[in-house]
Tab-separated table of C-alpha atoms in Angstrom:
chain	number	residue	atom	x	y	z
A	1	MET	CA	-14.672	-24.671	-203.994
A	2	HIS	CA	-15.818	-24.769	-206.979
A	3	PHE	CA	-17.131	-21.402	-207.856
A	4	HIS	CA	-20.408	-22.058	-210.348
A	5	ILE	CA	-20.276	-18.866	-213.034
A	6	ALA	CA	-23.719	-20.068	-214.583
A	7	THR	CA	-25.473	-19.957	-211.348
A	8	LEU	CA	-24.266	-16.542	-210.423
A	9	LEU	CA	-25.414	-15.582	-213.815
A	10	GLY	CA	-28.809	-16.712	-213.423
A	11	VAL	CA	-29.443	-15.795	-209.932
A	12	ALA	CA	-30.822	-12.384	-210.437
A	13	HIS	CA	-33.436	-13.481	-213.720
A	14	LEU	CA	-36.450	-13.103	-211.802
A	15	THR	CA	-39.819	-11.204	-213.147
A	16	PHE	CA	-40.919	-9.891	-210.106
A	17	ALA	CA	-37.230	-8.850	-208.372
A	18	ALA	CA	-37.643	-6.744	-205.301
A	19	PRO	CA	-35.883	-2.942	-205.291
A	20	PHE	CA	-32.357	-3.012	-204.228
A	21	LEU	CA	-33.074	-0.123	-202.148
A	22	SER	CA	-35.126	2.859	-201.898
A	23	VAL	CA	-33.202	4.672	-199.403
A	24	SER	CA	-30.241	3.880	-197.585
A	25	THR	CA	-31.062	4.935	-193.848
A	26	HIS	CA	-29.288	2.769	-191.464
A	27	PRO	CA	-26.087	3.675	-189.893
A	28	LEU	CA	-22.727	2.404	-191.654
A	29	PRO	CA	-21.537	-1.309	-190.432
A	30	GLY	CA	-18.536	-1.351	-187.732
A	31	GLY	CA	-18.982	1.880	-186.197
A	32	MET	CA	-17.980	3.845	-189.599
A	33	PRO	CA	-16.778	6.524	-190.031
A	34	ASN	CA	-15.331	6.373	-186.367
A	35	PRO	CA	-15.199	2.550	-185.082
A	36	SER	CA	-14.162	1.949	-181.755
A	37	PRO	CA	-10.581	-0.044	-180.853
A	38	SER	CA	-12.791	-2.838	-180.852
A	39	GLU	CA	-14.719	-2.563	-183.931
A	40	LEU	CA	-11.313	-1.389	-185.753
A	41	GLU	CA	-9.689	-4.887	-184.981
A	42	MET	CA	-12.524	-6.605	-186.381
A	43	ILE	CA	-12.717	-4.485	-189.576
A	44	GLU	CA	-8.945	-5.062	-190.106
A	45	LEU	CA	-9.575	-9.075	-189.287
A	46	ASN	CA	-12.629	-9.034	-192.238
A	47	ALA	CA	-10.430	-7.177	-194.448
A	48	HIS	CA	-7.466	-9.321	-193.832
A	49	GLY	CA	-5.249	-6.554	-193.526
A	50	THR	CA	-4.478	-3.495	-191.111
A	51	LEU	CA	-4.264	0.589	-191.684
A	52	PRO	CA	-0.637	1.469	-192.451
A	53	ASN	CA	0.887	2.248	-189.368
A	54	GLY	CA	3.909	4.186	-190.886
A	55	PRO	CA	5.181	7.630	-190.056
A	56	ALA	CA	2.409	10.088	-191.145
A	57	PRO	CA	3.392	12.932	-193.755
A	58	ALA	CA	4.829	16.143	-192.087
A	59	GLY	CA	2.706	17.895	-194.210
A	60	ILE	CA	-0.511	17.757	-196.869
A	61	SER	CA	-0.520	20.063	-200.029
A	62	GLU	CA	-4.124	21.816	-200.654
A	63	GLY	CA	-4.669	19.548	-203.662
A	64	GLY	CA	-3.820	16.735	-201.630
A	65	ILE	CA	-6.395	17.311	-199.122
A	66	VAL	CA	-8.958	17.583	-201.953
A	67	ASN	CA	-7.894	14.029	-203.053
A	68	LEU	CA	-8.300	12.852	-199.755
A	69	LYS	CA	-11.574	14.422	-199.291
A	70	LEU	CA	-12.812	12.998	-202.565
A	71	ILE	CA	-11.242	9.727	-201.493
A	72	ALA	CA	-13.455	9.437	-198.507
A	73	PHE	CA	-16.302	10.822	-199.988
A	74	ASN	CA	-16.067	7.667	-202.162
A	75	GLU	CA	-15.327	5.295	-199.917
A	76	LEU	CA	-18.246	6.076	-197.708
A	77	PHE	CA	-20.651	5.920	-200.348
A	78	GLU	CA	-18.979	2.356	-201.577
A	79	ILE	CA	-19.526	1.021	-198.569
A	80	ALA	CA	-22.924	1.745	-198.233
A	81	PHE	CA	-23.342	0.259	-201.127
A	82	PHE	CA	-21.557	-3.128	-200.038
A	83	ASP	CA	-23.078	-3.112	-197.006
A	84	GLN	CA	-26.651	-3.090	-198.293
A	85	LEU	CA	-25.891	-5.514	-201.140
A	86	ILE	CA	-24.557	-7.924	-198.294
A	87	THR	CA	-27.704	-7.299	-196.258
A	88	ASN	CA	-29.921	-8.316	-199.192
A	89	ILE	CA	-28.144	-11.542	-199.865
A	90	THR	CA	-28.084	-12.890	-195.979
A	91	ASP	CA	-32.104	-11.631	-196.044
A	92	ASN	CA	-32.802	-13.777	-198.653
A	93	ILE	CA	-34.590	-10.900	-200.840
A	94	LEU	CA	-35.911	-11.771	-203.994
A	95	GLY	CA	-33.481	-11.141	-206.823
A	96	TYR	CA	-30.592	-12.182	-204.368
A	97	ARG	CA	-31.005	-15.584	-203.555
A	98	PHE	CA	-28.690	-18.202	-204.634
A	99	SER	CA	-29.884	-21.912	-205.969
A	100	ASP	CA	-25.972	-23.320	-204.554
A	101	LYS	CA	-25.056	-23.045	-201.090
A	102	ASN	CA	-21.140	-23.077	-202.019
A	103	ASP	CA	-21.869	-19.991	-204.429
A	104	TYR	CA	-23.531	-18.374	-201.737
A	105	ASN	CA	-21.192	-18.527	-198.856
A	106	PHE	CA	-18.678	-17.629	-201.346
A	107	VAL	CA	-20.218	-14.661	-202.951
A	108	LEU	CA	-20.889	-13.682	-199.453
A	109	ASN	CA	-17.722	-13.980	-197.793
A	110	SER	CA	-15.960	-12.246	-200.988
A	111	LEU	CA	-18.673	-9.083	-200.315
A	112	LYS	CA	-17.675	-9.203	-196.878
A	113	VAL	CA	-13.737	-8.909	-197.480
A	114	ILE	CA	-14.204	-6.435	-200.161
A	115	LEU	CA	-16.385	-4.089	-197.466
A	116	ALA	CA	-13.795	-4.279	-194.786
A	117	GLN	CA	-11.298	-3.311	-197.288
A	118	GLU	CA	-13.372	-0.255	-198.384
A	119	GLU	CA	-13.764	0.565	-194.953
A	120	ILE	CA	-9.863	0.243	-194.268
A	121	HIS	CA	-9.992	2.789	-197.510
A	122	ALA	CA	-11.891	5.597	-195.812
A	123	LEU	CA	-10.437	5.333	-192.467
A	124	ASP	CA	-7.000	5.822	-193.899
A	125	ALA	CA	-7.951	8.859	-195.995
A	126	ASN	CA	-9.897	10.566	-193.480
A	127	ASN	CA	-7.230	9.782	-190.556
A	128	ALA	CA	-4.789	11.371	-193.194
A	129	LEU	CA	-7.031	14.416	-192.660
A	130	ALA	CA	-7.788	14.687	-189.063
A	131	ARG	CA	-3.870	14.496	-188.568
A	132	VAL	CA	-3.588	17.976	-190.521
A	133	GLY	CA	-6.275	19.209	-188.854
A	134	VAL	CA	-9.178	19.054	-191.756
A	135	ASP	CA	-12.631	17.879	-190.610
A	136	PRO	CA	-13.196	14.289	-191.957
A	137	ILE	CA	-15.779	13.459	-194.363
A	138	GLU	CA	-18.995	12.275	-193.184
A	139	PRO	CA	-21.173	9.953	-194.973
A	140	CYS	CA	-24.597	10.886	-196.722
A	141	ARG	CA	-27.475	8.811	-197.301
A	142	TYR	CA	-27.838	7.368	-200.386
A	143	THR	CA	-29.996	5.836	-203.285
A	144	PHE	CA	-29.260	3.092	-205.564
A	145	PRO	CA	-30.826	2.284	-208.518
A	146	VAL	CA	-30.963	-1.189	-208.826
A	147	HIS	CA	-32.998	-4.344	-208.164
A	148	ASP	CA	-31.451	-7.527	-208.539
A	149	PHE	CA	-27.875	-8.979	-207.796
A	150	ASP	CA	-26.930	-8.527	-211.302
A	151	ALA	CA	-27.525	-5.095	-211.953
A	152	ALA	CA	-26.196	-4.613	-208.660
A	153	ILE	CA	-22.635	-5.907	-209.854
A	154	MET	CA	-22.858	-4.161	-213.037
A	155	LEU	CA	-23.219	-1.090	-211.040
A	156	ALA	CA	-20.654	-2.108	-208.927
A	157	THR	CA	-18.332	-2.736	-212.002
A	158	THR	CA	-18.976	0.862	-213.676
A	159	PHE	CA	-18.825	2.768	-210.441
A	160	THR	CA	-15.173	0.933	-210.200
A	161	ASP	CA	-14.019	1.650	-213.337
A	162	VAL	CA	-14.726	5.190	-212.530
A	163	VAL	CA	-12.631	4.887	-209.424
A	164	LEU	CA	-9.870	3.392	-211.173
A	165	GLY	CA	-9.612	6.223	-213.589
A	166	THR	CA	-10.101	8.846	-210.831
A	167	LEU	CA	-7.311	7.371	-208.579
A	168	GLN	CA	-4.660	7.881	-211.678
A	169	ASP	CA	-5.875	11.305	-211.124
A	170	VAL	CA	-4.812	11.664	-207.364
A	171	VAL	CA	-1.607	10.401	-207.979
A	172	GLU	CA	-0.710	12.786	-210.669
A	173	ARG	CA	-2.205	15.661	-208.579
A	174	PHE	CA	-0.110	13.914	-205.579
A	175	ALA	CA	2.681	14.293	-207.657
A	176	VAL	CA	2.318	17.696	-208.583
A	177	GLY	CA	1.202	18.651	-204.974
A	178	GLY	CA	4.754	16.929	-203.736
A	179	ASP	CA	2.621	14.370	-201.529
A	180	ILE	CA	5.199	11.745	-202.228
A	181	GLY	CA	4.200	10.279	-198.898
A	182	LEU	CA	0.900	9.688	-200.134
A	183	ALA	CA	1.331	8.236	-203.630
A	184	ARG	CA	2.370	4.367	-202.833
A	185	ALA	CA	-0.552	3.881	-200.546
A	186	ILE	CA	-3.084	5.449	-203.289
A	187	SER	CA	-0.884	2.998	-205.961
A	188	SER	CA	-1.392	0.073	-203.953
A	189	VAL	CA	-5.318	0.773	-203.246
A	190	ILE	CA	-5.202	1.103	-207.370
A	191	GLY	CA	-4.104	-2.905	-207.362
A	192	GLN	CA	-6.921	-3.909	-204.759
A	193	GLU	CA	-9.581	-2.151	-206.984
A	194	GLY	CA	-8.252	-3.499	-210.019
A	195	GLU	CA	-8.372	-7.143	-208.069
A	196	GLN	CA	-11.769	-6.967	-206.972
A	197	GLN	CA	-13.516	-5.370	-210.723
A	198	GLY	CA	-11.988	-8.579	-212.090
A	199	TRP	CA	-13.981	-10.836	-209.920
A	200	PHE	CA	-17.110	-8.477	-210.856
A	201	ARG	CA	-16.157	-8.990	-214.453
A	202	VAL	CA	-15.514	-12.828	-214.644
A	203	MET	CA	-19.299	-12.987	-212.826
A	204	GLN	CA	-20.341	-11.319	-215.351
A	205	GLY	CA	-18.769	-13.697	-217.984
A	206	LYS	CA	-16.316	-10.794	-218.970
A	207	PHE	CA	-12.536	-11.218	-219.413
A	208	PRO	CA	-10.996	-10.138	-215.876
A	209	SER	CA	-8.612	-7.744	-217.427
A	210	GLU	CA	-10.695	-4.732	-219.098
A	211	LEU	CA	-7.778	-2.972	-221.226
A	212	PRO	CA	-4.071	-2.527	-221.895
A	213	PHE	CA	-4.276	0.940	-220.574
A	214	LEU	CA	-7.466	1.477	-218.006
A	215	THR	CA	-9.798	4.531	-219.108
A	216	THR	CA	-8.382	8.144	-217.179
A	217	SER	CA	-10.669	10.359	-215.365
A	218	ASP	CA	-11.113	13.775	-213.274
A	219	LEU	CA	-11.897	14.361	-209.717
A	220	ASN	CA	-15.138	16.537	-210.644
A	221	ILE	CA	-16.066	13.519	-212.939
A	222	ALA	CA	-16.282	11.369	-210.440
A	223	PHE	CA	-17.842	13.771	-207.625
A	224	THR	CA	-20.745	14.263	-209.823
A	225	ALA	CA	-21.169	10.690	-210.747
A	226	ILE	CA	-20.633	9.463	-206.841
A	227	GLU	CA	-23.225	12.095	-205.903
A	228	THR	CA	-25.889	11.108	-208.154
A	229	PHE	CA	-26.561	8.285	-205.833
A	230	VAL	CA	-26.355	10.533	-202.419
A	231	VAL	CA	-30.038	11.704	-201.132
A	232	PRO	CA	-29.964	15.672	-201.350
A	233	GLY	CA	-29.529	17.185	-197.995
A	234	THR	CA	-28.059	14.470	-196.443
A	235	CYS	CA	-24.274	15.146	-196.463
A	236	PRO	CA	-23.239	16.861	-193.333
A	237	ASN	CA	-19.936	18.230	-194.989
A	238	ILE	CA	-20.174	17.712	-198.383
A	239	ASP	CA	-19.806	21.560	-199.188
A	240	SER	CA	-15.828	21.354	-197.762
A	241	ILE	CA	-15.049	19.688	-200.782
A	242	PRO	CA	-13.910	22.103	-203.407
A	243	LEU	CA	-15.212	20.456	-206.751
A	244	LYS	CA	-17.730	20.935	-209.402
A	245	ILE	CA	-20.934	19.113	-209.488
A	246	PHE	CA	-22.123	18.977	-213.759
A	247	PRO	CA	-25.489	18.830	-214.657
A	248	PRO	CA	-26.174	15.518	-215.617
A	249	LEU	CA	-26.310	13.827	-218.548
A	250	ASN	CA	-28.388	10.729	-219.417
A	251	VAL	CA	-27.338	8.035	-221.535
A	252	ILE	CA	-30.692	7.252	-223.744
A	253	LYS	CA	-29.004	5.174	-226.360
A	254	GLY	CA	-25.984	3.642	-225.343
A	255	PRO	CA	-23.380	2.450	-228.015
A	256	THR	CA	-21.936	-1.582	-229.064
A	257	ALA	CA	-18.902	-2.496	-230.104
A	258	GLU	CA	-19.304	-0.850	-233.227
A	259	THR	CA	-19.201	2.631	-235.167
A	260	GLY	CA	-22.822	4.187	-234.634
A	261	HIS	CA	-24.667	7.084	-233.061
A	262	ILE	CA	-25.682	7.106	-229.447
A	263	LYS	CA	-28.716	9.238	-228.123
A	264	VAL	CA	-28.315	11.373	-224.596
A	265	SER	CA	-30.213	13.943	-223.244
A	266	PHE	CA	-29.585	16.871	-220.682
A	267	ASP	CA	-31.373	20.034	-219.093
A	268	ASP	CA	-31.213	22.855	-221.436
A	269	SER	CA	-30.465	26.077	-219.691
A	270	GLU	CA	-29.235	29.503	-220.536
A	271	GLU	CA	-25.505	28.586	-220.638
A	272	ILE	CA	-25.985	25.965	-223.635
A	273	ASP	CA	-26.439	27.441	-227.504
A	274	ASP	CA	-27.698	24.438	-228.686
A	275	GLY	CA	-26.358	25.225	-232.137
A	276	ILE	CA	-22.888	24.464	-231.218
A	277	LEU	CA	-22.941	21.832	-229.153
A	278	TRP	CA	-20.025	18.825	-228.947
A	279	LEU	CA	-19.846	15.258	-227.106
A	280	ALA	CA	-16.005	14.773	-225.875
A	281	TYR	CA	-15.222	10.979	-224.955
A	282	ILE	CA	-12.625	9.871	-222.653
A	283	ASN	CA	-11.305	6.500	-223.278
A	284	GLN	CA	-8.720	4.591	-222.270
A	285	GLN	CA	-5.287	6.845	-222.171
A	286	ASN	CA	-6.099	8.055	-225.127
A	287	LEU	CA	-6.706	11.953	-225.971
A	288	PRO	CA	-10.294	12.692	-225.569
A	289	MET	CA	-12.345	12.335	-229.177
A	290	VAL	CA	-14.746	15.020	-229.845
A	291	GLU	CA	-17.753	14.642	-232.101
A	292	PRO	CA	-20.477	17.233	-233.266
A	293	LEU	CA	-23.437	16.787	-231.004
A	294	HIS	CA	-27.156	17.207	-233.140
A	295	VAL	CA	-29.703	18.174	-231.160
A	296	VAL	CA	-32.502	15.849	-232.037
A	297	SER	CA	-35.874	17.693	-230.020
A	298	LYS	CA	-36.133	20.248	-227.528
A	299	GLU	CA	-38.933	20.432	-225.237
A	300	ASN	CA	-40.027	20.799	-221.843
A	301	GLY	CA	-36.521	21.757	-220.738
A	302	THR	CA	-34.644	18.878	-222.012
A	303	ILE	CA	-32.887	18.564	-224.747
A	304	ILE	CA	-32.195	15.439	-226.522
A	305	ALA	CA	-29.158	15.040	-228.718
A	306	LYS	CA	-27.385	12.396	-230.837
A	307	ALA	CA	-23.622	12.173	-231.833
A	308	LEU	CA	-21.221	9.661	-233.447
A	309	PHE	CA	-19.618	6.785	-231.048
A	310	PRO	CA	-16.383	6.402	-233.596
A	311	TYR	CA	-15.687	2.890	-231.933
A	312	ASP	CA	-13.853	1.144	-234.820
A	313	ALA	CA	-11.281	4.287	-235.575
A	314	TYR	CA	-10.125	4.013	-231.847
A	315	GLU	CA	-10.872	0.385	-230.751
A	316	MET	CA	-13.128	1.966	-227.659
A	317	ASN	CA	-13.588	-0.963	-225.597
A	318	GLY	CA	-14.100	-0.791	-221.705
A	319	LEU	CA	-15.385	2.328	-219.885
A	320	THR	CA	-16.170	5.561	-222.188
A	321	ILE	CA	-16.704	8.648	-220.284
A	322	ALA	CA	-19.147	11.127	-222.397
A	323	ALA	CA	-19.770	15.129	-221.365
A	324	VAL	CA	-20.949	17.592	-223.568
A	325	THR	CA	-18.632	20.761	-223.938
A	326	ALA	CA	-19.426	23.590	-225.817
A	327	THR	CA	-16.008	23.719	-227.484
A	328	LYS	CA	-14.039	20.645	-229.958
A	329	GLY	CA	-10.898	21.044	-228.270
A	330	PRO	CA	-8.188	19.863	-228.731
A	331	PHE	CA	-8.454	18.580	-225.527
A	332	LEU	CA	-5.070	17.143	-224.283
A	333	ASN	CA	-6.475	15.173	-221.275
A	334	ALA	CA	-9.318	14.515	-218.645
A	335	HIS	CA	-8.996	17.694	-217.126
A	336	GLY	CA	-9.456	19.816	-220.429
A	337	VAL	CA	-12.548	17.826	-220.938
A	338	ALA	CA	-13.872	18.823	-217.395
A	339	LYS	CA	-12.924	22.288	-217.494
A	340	GLU	CA	-15.129	22.546	-220.457
A	341	THR	CA	-18.377	20.381	-219.259
A	342	LEU	CA	-21.742	21.718	-219.694
A	343	ALA	CA	-23.391	18.262	-219.049
A	344	GLY	CA	-21.915	14.857	-217.525
A	345	PRO	CA	-20.876	12.613	-217.587
A	346	GLY	CA	-22.106	9.777	-219.388
A	347	LEU	CA	-21.009	6.442	-218.737
A	348	PHE	CA	-21.077	3.163	-220.608
A	349	VAL	CA	-18.857	0.086	-220.558
A	350	ILE	CA	-18.357	-2.059	-223.574
A	351	ASP	CA	-16.535	-5.611	-223.665
C-alpha cells in the first residue's frame, strides 16, 4: 500500500473545521478500564499482542506504586484521545476527511492498533497496582483543544514526547526502588511509544527520529501536563496520586530554530517575586539551562515575561520543557527543576 504523505498533510487544512472535542463524555472503548474476558480478547487481537503473562513482582516499592499510578493516569487519557480521533475520522467529521481511500484505511487501521496498545498499557499498570492491593486509577472526562486532523497529530506528537521523557524517569525510579521486575516491561513500552512517535512525525513531514538522546522529564511535570486536559472534578481518584500540579505556564510566543526570545505568561501569586525570576529549559539529556526572566507587564493577575532561548549554543531541537523558577540553579536534572518550579510546564518542539 502506498502512503500519500502529501494527501495527509493537506487533509485538515479547512477554514471551517469542526471542534475536535468539547468534552469527552462517552465511556472508554472495549469496556475499559474493566474489560470482560471477551473484550480483553478483542483488545489483544487489535493490539497485535497480549498482556505480559510472566510472574508478578513479589512486591512494589512506594515509589514504584506512584510510577504505576502516573502511567495508568496517562494511558487512560491517551485512550480517550485516540478513541475520539478514530470516531471523528470514522464519522467523516469536517476537518478529519480523507480524499484518498487508501490513506483513510491505513490511518484509521493504524490508529486502532495504537488505541488497543494503549489499552494494554493501562491494563498492565492497573493490574500491577491491584496485585499489591492498591486501587486502580479510574478514567476522567477530558477536553482536547484541537479542531482538525493535523492539529490532533501535532498534539499527539507533543504529549508522546513528554511520555517518552517521563518513562525515562519511571525506569530510574524503578531502579532506585529496587523494582527490577517492572523495569523490562516499561523499557519495551518506551520502544513502542517511539515507534508510533516516528509515524506521527512522518505524517508532519518531519524526520522519523527526533534526537540522538530524547528530552527527559519528571513525573510531576507529566502529571501537570496531562491534568490540563482533565475536566475539573471528573477524576474519581486523582487525589490518590501523590504528585504536584504546578500553576500553568502559557507560551505566548514560542521559539524558532535560532537564538531569540520567547514570551510566556503565568498567574501572579504571593509566592512569586517578579524581581528575581528565571526560566529553566530541559532539553535532551543536557543539564537544564537557565535564563533570566524579564517581566514585560503585570496586570489583572497575570504576569507576561520574556527570556532568551539559547538555541544555537545547545542545538535545542526536539522537545523543550520550560519552567519558571525563583533560582538559577544550577540544576543537575529534571528533578531539580521540578522541585523549584513556580509555573510550568511550557512545551514546544523544534524540528
